[in-house]
PDB file of C-alpha atoms in Angstrom:
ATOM      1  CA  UNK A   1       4.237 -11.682 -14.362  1.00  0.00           C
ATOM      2  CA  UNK A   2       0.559 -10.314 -13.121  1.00  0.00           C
ATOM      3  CA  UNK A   3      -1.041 -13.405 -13.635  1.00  0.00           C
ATOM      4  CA  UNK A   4       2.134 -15.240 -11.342  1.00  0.00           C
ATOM      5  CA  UNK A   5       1.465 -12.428  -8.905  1.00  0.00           C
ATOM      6  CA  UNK A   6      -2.149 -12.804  -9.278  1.00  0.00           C
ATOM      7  CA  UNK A   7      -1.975 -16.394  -8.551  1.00  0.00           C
ATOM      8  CA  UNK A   8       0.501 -16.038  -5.610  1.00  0.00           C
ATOM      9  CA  UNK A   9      -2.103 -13.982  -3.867  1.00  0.00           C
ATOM     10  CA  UNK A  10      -5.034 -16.123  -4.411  1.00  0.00           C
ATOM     11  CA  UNK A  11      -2.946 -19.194  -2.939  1.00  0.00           C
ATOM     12  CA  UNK A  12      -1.686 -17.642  -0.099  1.00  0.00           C
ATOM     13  CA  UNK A  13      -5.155 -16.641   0.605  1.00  0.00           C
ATOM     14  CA  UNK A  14      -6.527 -19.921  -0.095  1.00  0.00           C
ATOM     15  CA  UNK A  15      -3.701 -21.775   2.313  1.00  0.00           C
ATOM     16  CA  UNK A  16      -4.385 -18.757   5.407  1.00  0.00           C
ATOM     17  CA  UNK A  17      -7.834 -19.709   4.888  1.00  0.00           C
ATOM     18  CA  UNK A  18      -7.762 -23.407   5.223  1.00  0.00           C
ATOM     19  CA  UNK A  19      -5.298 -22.999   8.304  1.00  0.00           C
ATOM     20  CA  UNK A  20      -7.360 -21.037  10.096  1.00  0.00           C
ATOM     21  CA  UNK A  21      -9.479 -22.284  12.611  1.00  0.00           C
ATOM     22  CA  UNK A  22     -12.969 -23.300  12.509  1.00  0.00           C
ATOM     23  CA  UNK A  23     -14.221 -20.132  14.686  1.00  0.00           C
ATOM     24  CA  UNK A  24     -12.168 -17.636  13.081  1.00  0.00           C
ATOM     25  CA  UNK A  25     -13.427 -14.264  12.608  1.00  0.00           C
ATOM     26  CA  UNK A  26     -13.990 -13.607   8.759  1.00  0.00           C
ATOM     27  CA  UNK A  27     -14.933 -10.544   8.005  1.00  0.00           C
ATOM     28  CA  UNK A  28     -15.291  -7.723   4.609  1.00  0.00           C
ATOM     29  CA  UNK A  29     -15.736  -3.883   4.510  1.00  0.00           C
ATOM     30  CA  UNK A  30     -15.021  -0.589   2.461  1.00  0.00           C
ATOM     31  CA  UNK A  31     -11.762   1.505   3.277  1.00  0.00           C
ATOM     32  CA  UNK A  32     -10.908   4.693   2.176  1.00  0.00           C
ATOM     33  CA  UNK A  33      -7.844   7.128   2.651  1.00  0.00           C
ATOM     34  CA  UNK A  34      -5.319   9.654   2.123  1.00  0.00           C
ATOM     35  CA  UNK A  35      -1.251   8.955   1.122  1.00  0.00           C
ATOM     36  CA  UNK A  36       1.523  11.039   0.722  1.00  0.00           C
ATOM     37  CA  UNK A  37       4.287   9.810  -1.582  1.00  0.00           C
ATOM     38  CA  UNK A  38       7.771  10.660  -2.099  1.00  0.00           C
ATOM     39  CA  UNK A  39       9.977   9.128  -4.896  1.00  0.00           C
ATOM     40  CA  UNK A  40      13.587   8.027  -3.788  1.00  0.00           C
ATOM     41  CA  UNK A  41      15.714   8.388  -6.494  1.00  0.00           C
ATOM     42  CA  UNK A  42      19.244   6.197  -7.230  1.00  0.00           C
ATOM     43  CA  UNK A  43      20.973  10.048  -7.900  1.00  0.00           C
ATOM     44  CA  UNK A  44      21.087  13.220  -6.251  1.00  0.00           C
ATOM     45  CA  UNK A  45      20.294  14.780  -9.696  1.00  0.00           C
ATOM     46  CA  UNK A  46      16.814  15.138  -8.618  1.00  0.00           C
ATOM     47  CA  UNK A  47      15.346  16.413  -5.651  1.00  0.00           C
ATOM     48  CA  UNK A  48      11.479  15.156  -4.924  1.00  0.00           C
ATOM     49  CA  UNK A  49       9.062  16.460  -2.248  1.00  0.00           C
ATOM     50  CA  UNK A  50       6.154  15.089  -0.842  1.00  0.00           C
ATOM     51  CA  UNK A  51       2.770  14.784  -2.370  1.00  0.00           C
ATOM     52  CA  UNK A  52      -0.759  13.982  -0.948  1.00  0.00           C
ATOM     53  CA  UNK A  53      -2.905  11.682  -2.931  1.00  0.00           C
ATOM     54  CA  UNK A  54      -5.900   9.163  -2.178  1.00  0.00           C
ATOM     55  CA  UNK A  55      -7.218   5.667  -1.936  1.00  0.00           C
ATOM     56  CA  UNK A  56     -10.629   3.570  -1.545  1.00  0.00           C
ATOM     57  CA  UNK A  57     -11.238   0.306  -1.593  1.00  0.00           C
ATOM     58  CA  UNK A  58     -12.633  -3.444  -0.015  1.00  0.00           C
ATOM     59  CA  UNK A  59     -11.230  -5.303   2.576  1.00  0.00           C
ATOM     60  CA  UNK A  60     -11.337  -8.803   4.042  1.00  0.00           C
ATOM     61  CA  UNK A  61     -10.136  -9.825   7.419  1.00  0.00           C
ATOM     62  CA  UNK A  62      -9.236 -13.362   9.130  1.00  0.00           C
ATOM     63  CA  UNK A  63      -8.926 -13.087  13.041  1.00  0.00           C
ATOM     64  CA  UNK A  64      -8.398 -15.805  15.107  1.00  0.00           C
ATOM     65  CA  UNK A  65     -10.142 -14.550  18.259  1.00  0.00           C
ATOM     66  CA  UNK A  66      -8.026 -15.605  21.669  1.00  0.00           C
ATOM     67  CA  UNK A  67      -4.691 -14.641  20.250  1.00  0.00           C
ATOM     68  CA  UNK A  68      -5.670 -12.126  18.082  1.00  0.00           C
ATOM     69  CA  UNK A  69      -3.525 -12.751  15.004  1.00  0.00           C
ATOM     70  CA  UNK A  70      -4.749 -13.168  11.536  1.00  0.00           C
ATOM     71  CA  UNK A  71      -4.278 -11.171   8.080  1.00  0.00           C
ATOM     72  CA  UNK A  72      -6.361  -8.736   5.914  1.00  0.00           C
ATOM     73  CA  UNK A  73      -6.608  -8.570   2.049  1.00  0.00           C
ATOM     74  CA  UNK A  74      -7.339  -5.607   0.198  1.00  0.00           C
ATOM     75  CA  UNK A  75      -8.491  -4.688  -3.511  1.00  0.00           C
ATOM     76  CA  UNK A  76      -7.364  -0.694  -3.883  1.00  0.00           C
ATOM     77  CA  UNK A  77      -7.763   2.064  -5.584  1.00  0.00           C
ATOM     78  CA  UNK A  78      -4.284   4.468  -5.473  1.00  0.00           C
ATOM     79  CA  UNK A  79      -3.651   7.845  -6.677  1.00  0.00           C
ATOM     80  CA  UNK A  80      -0.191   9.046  -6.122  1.00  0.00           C
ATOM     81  CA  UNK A  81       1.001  12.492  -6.801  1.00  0.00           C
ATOM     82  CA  UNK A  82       4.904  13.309  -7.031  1.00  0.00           C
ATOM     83  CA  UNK A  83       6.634  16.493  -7.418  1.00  0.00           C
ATOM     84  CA  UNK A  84      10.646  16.887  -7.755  1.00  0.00           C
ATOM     85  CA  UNK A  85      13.143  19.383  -9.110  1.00  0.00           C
ATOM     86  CA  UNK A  86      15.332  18.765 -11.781  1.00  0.00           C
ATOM     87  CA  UNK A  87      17.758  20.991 -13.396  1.00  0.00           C
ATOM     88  CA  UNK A  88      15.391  23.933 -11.822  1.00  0.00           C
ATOM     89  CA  UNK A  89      12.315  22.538 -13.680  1.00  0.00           C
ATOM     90  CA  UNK A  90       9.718  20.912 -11.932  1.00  0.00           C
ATOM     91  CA  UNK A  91       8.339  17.891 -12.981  1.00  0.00           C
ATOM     92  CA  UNK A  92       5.005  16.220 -12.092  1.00  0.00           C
ATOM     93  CA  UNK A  93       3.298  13.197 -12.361  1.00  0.00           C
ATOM     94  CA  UNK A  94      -0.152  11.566 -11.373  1.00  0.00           C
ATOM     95  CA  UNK A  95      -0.336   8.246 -11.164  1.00  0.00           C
ATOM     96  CA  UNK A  96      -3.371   5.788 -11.031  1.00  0.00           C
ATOM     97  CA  UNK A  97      -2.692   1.860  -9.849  1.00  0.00           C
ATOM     98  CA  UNK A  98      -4.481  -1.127  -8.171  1.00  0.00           C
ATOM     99  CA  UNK A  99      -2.988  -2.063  -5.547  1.00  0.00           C
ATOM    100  CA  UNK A 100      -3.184  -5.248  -3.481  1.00  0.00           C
ATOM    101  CA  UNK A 101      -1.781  -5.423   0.055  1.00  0.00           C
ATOM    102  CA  UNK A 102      -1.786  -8.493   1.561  1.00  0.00           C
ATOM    103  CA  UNK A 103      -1.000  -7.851   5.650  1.00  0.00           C
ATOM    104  CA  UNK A 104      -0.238  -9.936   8.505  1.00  0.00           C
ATOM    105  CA  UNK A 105      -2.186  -8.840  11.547  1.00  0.00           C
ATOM    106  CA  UNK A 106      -2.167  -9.104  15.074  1.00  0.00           C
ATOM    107  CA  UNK A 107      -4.830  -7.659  17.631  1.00  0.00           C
ATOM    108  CA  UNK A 108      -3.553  -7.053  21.155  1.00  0.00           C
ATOM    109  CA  UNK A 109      -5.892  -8.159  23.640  1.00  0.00           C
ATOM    110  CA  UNK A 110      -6.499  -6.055  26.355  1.00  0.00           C
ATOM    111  CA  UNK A 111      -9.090  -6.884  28.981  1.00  0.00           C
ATOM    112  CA  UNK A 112     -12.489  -4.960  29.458  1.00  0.00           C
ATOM    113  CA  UNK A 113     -11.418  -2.306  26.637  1.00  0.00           C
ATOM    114  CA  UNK A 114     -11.489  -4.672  24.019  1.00  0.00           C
ATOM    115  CA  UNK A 115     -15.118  -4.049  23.075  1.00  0.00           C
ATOM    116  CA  UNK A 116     -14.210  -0.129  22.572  1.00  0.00           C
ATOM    117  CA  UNK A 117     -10.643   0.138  21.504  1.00  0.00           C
ATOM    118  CA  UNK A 118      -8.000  -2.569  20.129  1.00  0.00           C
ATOM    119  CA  UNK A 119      -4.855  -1.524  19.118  1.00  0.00           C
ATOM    120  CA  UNK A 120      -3.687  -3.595  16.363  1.00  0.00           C
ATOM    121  CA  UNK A 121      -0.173  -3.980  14.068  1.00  0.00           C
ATOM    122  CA  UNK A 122       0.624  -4.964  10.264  1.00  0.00           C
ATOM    123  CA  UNK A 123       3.103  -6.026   8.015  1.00  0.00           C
ATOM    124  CA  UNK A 124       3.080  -7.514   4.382  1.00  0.00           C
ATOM    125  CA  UNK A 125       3.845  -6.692   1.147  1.00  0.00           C
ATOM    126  CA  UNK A 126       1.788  -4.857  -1.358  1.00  0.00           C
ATOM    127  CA  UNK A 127       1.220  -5.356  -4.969  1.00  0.00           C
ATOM    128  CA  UNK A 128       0.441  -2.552  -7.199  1.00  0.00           C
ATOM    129  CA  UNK A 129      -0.826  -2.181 -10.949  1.00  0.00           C
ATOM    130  CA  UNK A 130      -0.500   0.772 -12.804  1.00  0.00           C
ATOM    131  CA  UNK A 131      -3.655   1.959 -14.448  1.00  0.00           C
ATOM    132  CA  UNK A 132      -2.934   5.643 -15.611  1.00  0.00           C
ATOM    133  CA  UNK A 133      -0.519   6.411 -18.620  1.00  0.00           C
ATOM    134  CA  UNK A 134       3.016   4.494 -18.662  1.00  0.00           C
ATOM    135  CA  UNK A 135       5.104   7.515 -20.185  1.00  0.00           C
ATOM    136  CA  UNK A 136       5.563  11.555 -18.831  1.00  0.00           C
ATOM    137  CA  UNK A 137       6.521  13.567 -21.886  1.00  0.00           C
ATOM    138  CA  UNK A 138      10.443  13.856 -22.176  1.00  0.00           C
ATOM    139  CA  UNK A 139      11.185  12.659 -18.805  1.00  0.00           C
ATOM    140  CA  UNK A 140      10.400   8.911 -18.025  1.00  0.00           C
ATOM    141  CA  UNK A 141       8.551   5.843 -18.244  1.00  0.00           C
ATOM    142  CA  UNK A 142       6.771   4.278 -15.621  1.00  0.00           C
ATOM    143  CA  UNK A 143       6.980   0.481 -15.233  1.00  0.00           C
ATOM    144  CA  UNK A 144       3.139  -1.154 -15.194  1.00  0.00           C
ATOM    145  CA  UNK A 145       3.919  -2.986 -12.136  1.00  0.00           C
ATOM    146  CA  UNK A 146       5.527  -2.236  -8.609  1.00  0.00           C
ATOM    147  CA  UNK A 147       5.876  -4.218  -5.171  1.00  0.00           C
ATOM    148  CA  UNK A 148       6.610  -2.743  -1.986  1.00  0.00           C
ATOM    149  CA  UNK A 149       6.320  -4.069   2.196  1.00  0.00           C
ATOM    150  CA  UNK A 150       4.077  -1.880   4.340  1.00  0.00           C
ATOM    151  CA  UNK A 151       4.638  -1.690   7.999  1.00  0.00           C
ATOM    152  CA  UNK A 152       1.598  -0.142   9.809  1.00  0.00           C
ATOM    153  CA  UNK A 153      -0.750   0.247  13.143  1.00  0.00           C
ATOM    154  CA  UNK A 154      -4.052   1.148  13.929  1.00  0.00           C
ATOM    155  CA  UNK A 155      -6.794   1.016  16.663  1.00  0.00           C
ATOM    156  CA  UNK A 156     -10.289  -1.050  16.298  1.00  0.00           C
ATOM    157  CA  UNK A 157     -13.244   0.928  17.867  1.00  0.00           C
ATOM    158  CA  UNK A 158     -16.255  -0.566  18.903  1.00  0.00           C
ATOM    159  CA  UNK A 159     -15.231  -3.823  16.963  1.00  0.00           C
ATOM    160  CA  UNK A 160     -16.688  -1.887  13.470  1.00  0.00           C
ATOM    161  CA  UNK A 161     -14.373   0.661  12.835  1.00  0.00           C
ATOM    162  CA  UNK A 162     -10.336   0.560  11.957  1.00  0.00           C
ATOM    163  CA  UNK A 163      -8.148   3.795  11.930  1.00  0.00           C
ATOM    164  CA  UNK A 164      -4.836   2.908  11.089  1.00  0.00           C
ATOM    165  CA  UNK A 165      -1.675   4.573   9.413  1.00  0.00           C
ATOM    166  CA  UNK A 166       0.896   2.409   7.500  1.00  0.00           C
ATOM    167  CA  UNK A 167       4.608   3.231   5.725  1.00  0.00           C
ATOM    168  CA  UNK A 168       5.342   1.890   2.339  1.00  0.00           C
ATOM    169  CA  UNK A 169       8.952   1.080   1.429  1.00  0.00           C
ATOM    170  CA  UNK A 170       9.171   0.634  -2.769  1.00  0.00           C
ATOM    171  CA  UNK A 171      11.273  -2.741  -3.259  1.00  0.00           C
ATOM    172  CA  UNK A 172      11.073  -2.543  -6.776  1.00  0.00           C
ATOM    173  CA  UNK A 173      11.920   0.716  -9.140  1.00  0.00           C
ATOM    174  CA  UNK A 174       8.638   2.355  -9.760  1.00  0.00           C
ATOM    175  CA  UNK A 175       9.944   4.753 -12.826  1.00  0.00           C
ATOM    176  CA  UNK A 176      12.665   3.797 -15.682  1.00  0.00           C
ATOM    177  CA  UNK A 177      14.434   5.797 -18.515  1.00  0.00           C
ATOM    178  CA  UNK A 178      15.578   9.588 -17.784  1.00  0.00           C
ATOM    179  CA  UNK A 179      16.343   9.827 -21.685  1.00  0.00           C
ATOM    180  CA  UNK A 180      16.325  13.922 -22.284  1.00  0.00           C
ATOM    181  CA  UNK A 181      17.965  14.680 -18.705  1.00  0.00           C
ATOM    182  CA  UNK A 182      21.315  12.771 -20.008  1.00  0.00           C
ATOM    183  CA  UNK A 183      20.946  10.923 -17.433  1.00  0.00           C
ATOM    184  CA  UNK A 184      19.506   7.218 -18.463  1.00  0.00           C
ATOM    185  CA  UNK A 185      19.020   4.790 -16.355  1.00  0.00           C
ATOM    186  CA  UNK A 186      18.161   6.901 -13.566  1.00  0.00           C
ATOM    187  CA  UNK A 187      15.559   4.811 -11.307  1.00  0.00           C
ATOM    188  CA  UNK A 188      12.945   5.928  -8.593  1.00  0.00           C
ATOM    189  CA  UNK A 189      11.358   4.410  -5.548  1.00  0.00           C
ATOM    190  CA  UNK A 190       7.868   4.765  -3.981  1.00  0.00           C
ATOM    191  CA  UNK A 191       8.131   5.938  -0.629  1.00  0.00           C
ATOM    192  CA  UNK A 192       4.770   6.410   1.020  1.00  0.00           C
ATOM    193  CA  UNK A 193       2.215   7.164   3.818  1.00  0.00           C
ATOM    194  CA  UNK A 194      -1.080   6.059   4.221  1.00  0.00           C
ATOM    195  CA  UNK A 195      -3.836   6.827   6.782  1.00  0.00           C
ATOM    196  CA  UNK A 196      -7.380   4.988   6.043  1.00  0.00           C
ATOM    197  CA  UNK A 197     -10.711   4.485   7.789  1.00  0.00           C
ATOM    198  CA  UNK A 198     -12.764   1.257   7.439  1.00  0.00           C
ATOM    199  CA  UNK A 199     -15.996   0.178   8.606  1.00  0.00           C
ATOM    200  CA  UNK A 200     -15.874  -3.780   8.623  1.00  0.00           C
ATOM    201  CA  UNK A 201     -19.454  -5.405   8.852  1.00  0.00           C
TER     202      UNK A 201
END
């Protein structure tokens, strides 16, 4: 399944890259962040809060320059914290992936700012690997691979630097097996946040 996914990504990359015009913007840089995650369960058994976490990473950017839409590629690493409550016991788990958004993109052009500040929009889905343990003690198991689609925005200042903010809607179940709470089966979501800053050279 990773290698599929794997090989999805590098295609659609390769086919994005071979449409895009001759003079297209290409462009790489670091990016680094802040998330706060929430899991959405399938019961009301469990009640989960929100949880602030981290990321850092590389980027890569295609822009086609007049019309300002392209698509950015990024290798990251994700740490996402959750907290819920469960039968008055809270549980807690830490969890490491690499995750691999892949975002449509589209600069809005506005005339004599453009060289200081371009607001910009995203959307795309987002691949994520789990790299931290796969099991919490008496409680779950947490699948090795997830998928979600991010919908974000951002401003580009002084053509170097991208602030943007982005909300992460799990499409897949993130966690698996609630064997000791009697309730088996149960299944959790990734709902996130994430702000970054990246300096693109």
């Amino acid at each position: 399944m990773k290698k599929r996914i794997l090989s999805f990504l590098i295609a659609i990359v390769a086919i994005i890259g071979s449409t895009m015009p001759a003079h297209a913007d290409f462009r790489f840089g670091l990016k680094a962040g802040m998330n706060v995650n929430s899991l959405h369960f399938s019961s009301k058994t469990f009640d989960a809060s929100n949880r602030a976490g981290f990321t850092g990473g590389a980027m890569i950017e295609f822009t086609v320059p007049v019309i300002g839409v392209g698509f950015d590629l990024s290798a990251m690493y994700v740490r996402r914290n959750s907290q819920w409550l469960n039968e008055n016991n809270i549980q807690k788990d830490n969890r490491s992936y690499i995750d691999i958004p892949l975002n449509l993109k589209w600069k809005m052009n506005i005339p004599v700012v453009n060289n200081i500040i371009r607001p910009y929009l995203t959307t795309g889905p987002s691949f994520a690997f789990l790299t931290s343990k796969k099991s919490l003690e008496n409680a779950y198991t947490n699948r090795s691979f997830d998928t979600s689609w991010n919908f974000g925005l951002g401003v580009e200042l002084f053509k170097h630097v991208q602030v943007g903010a982005s909300y992460g809607i799990g499409l897949t179940k993130a966690l698996k097996t609630f064997g000791t709470t009697g309730t088996a089966g149960i299944n959790g979501r990734n709902r996130y946040w994430t702000v970054t800053a990246a300096y693109l050279f």
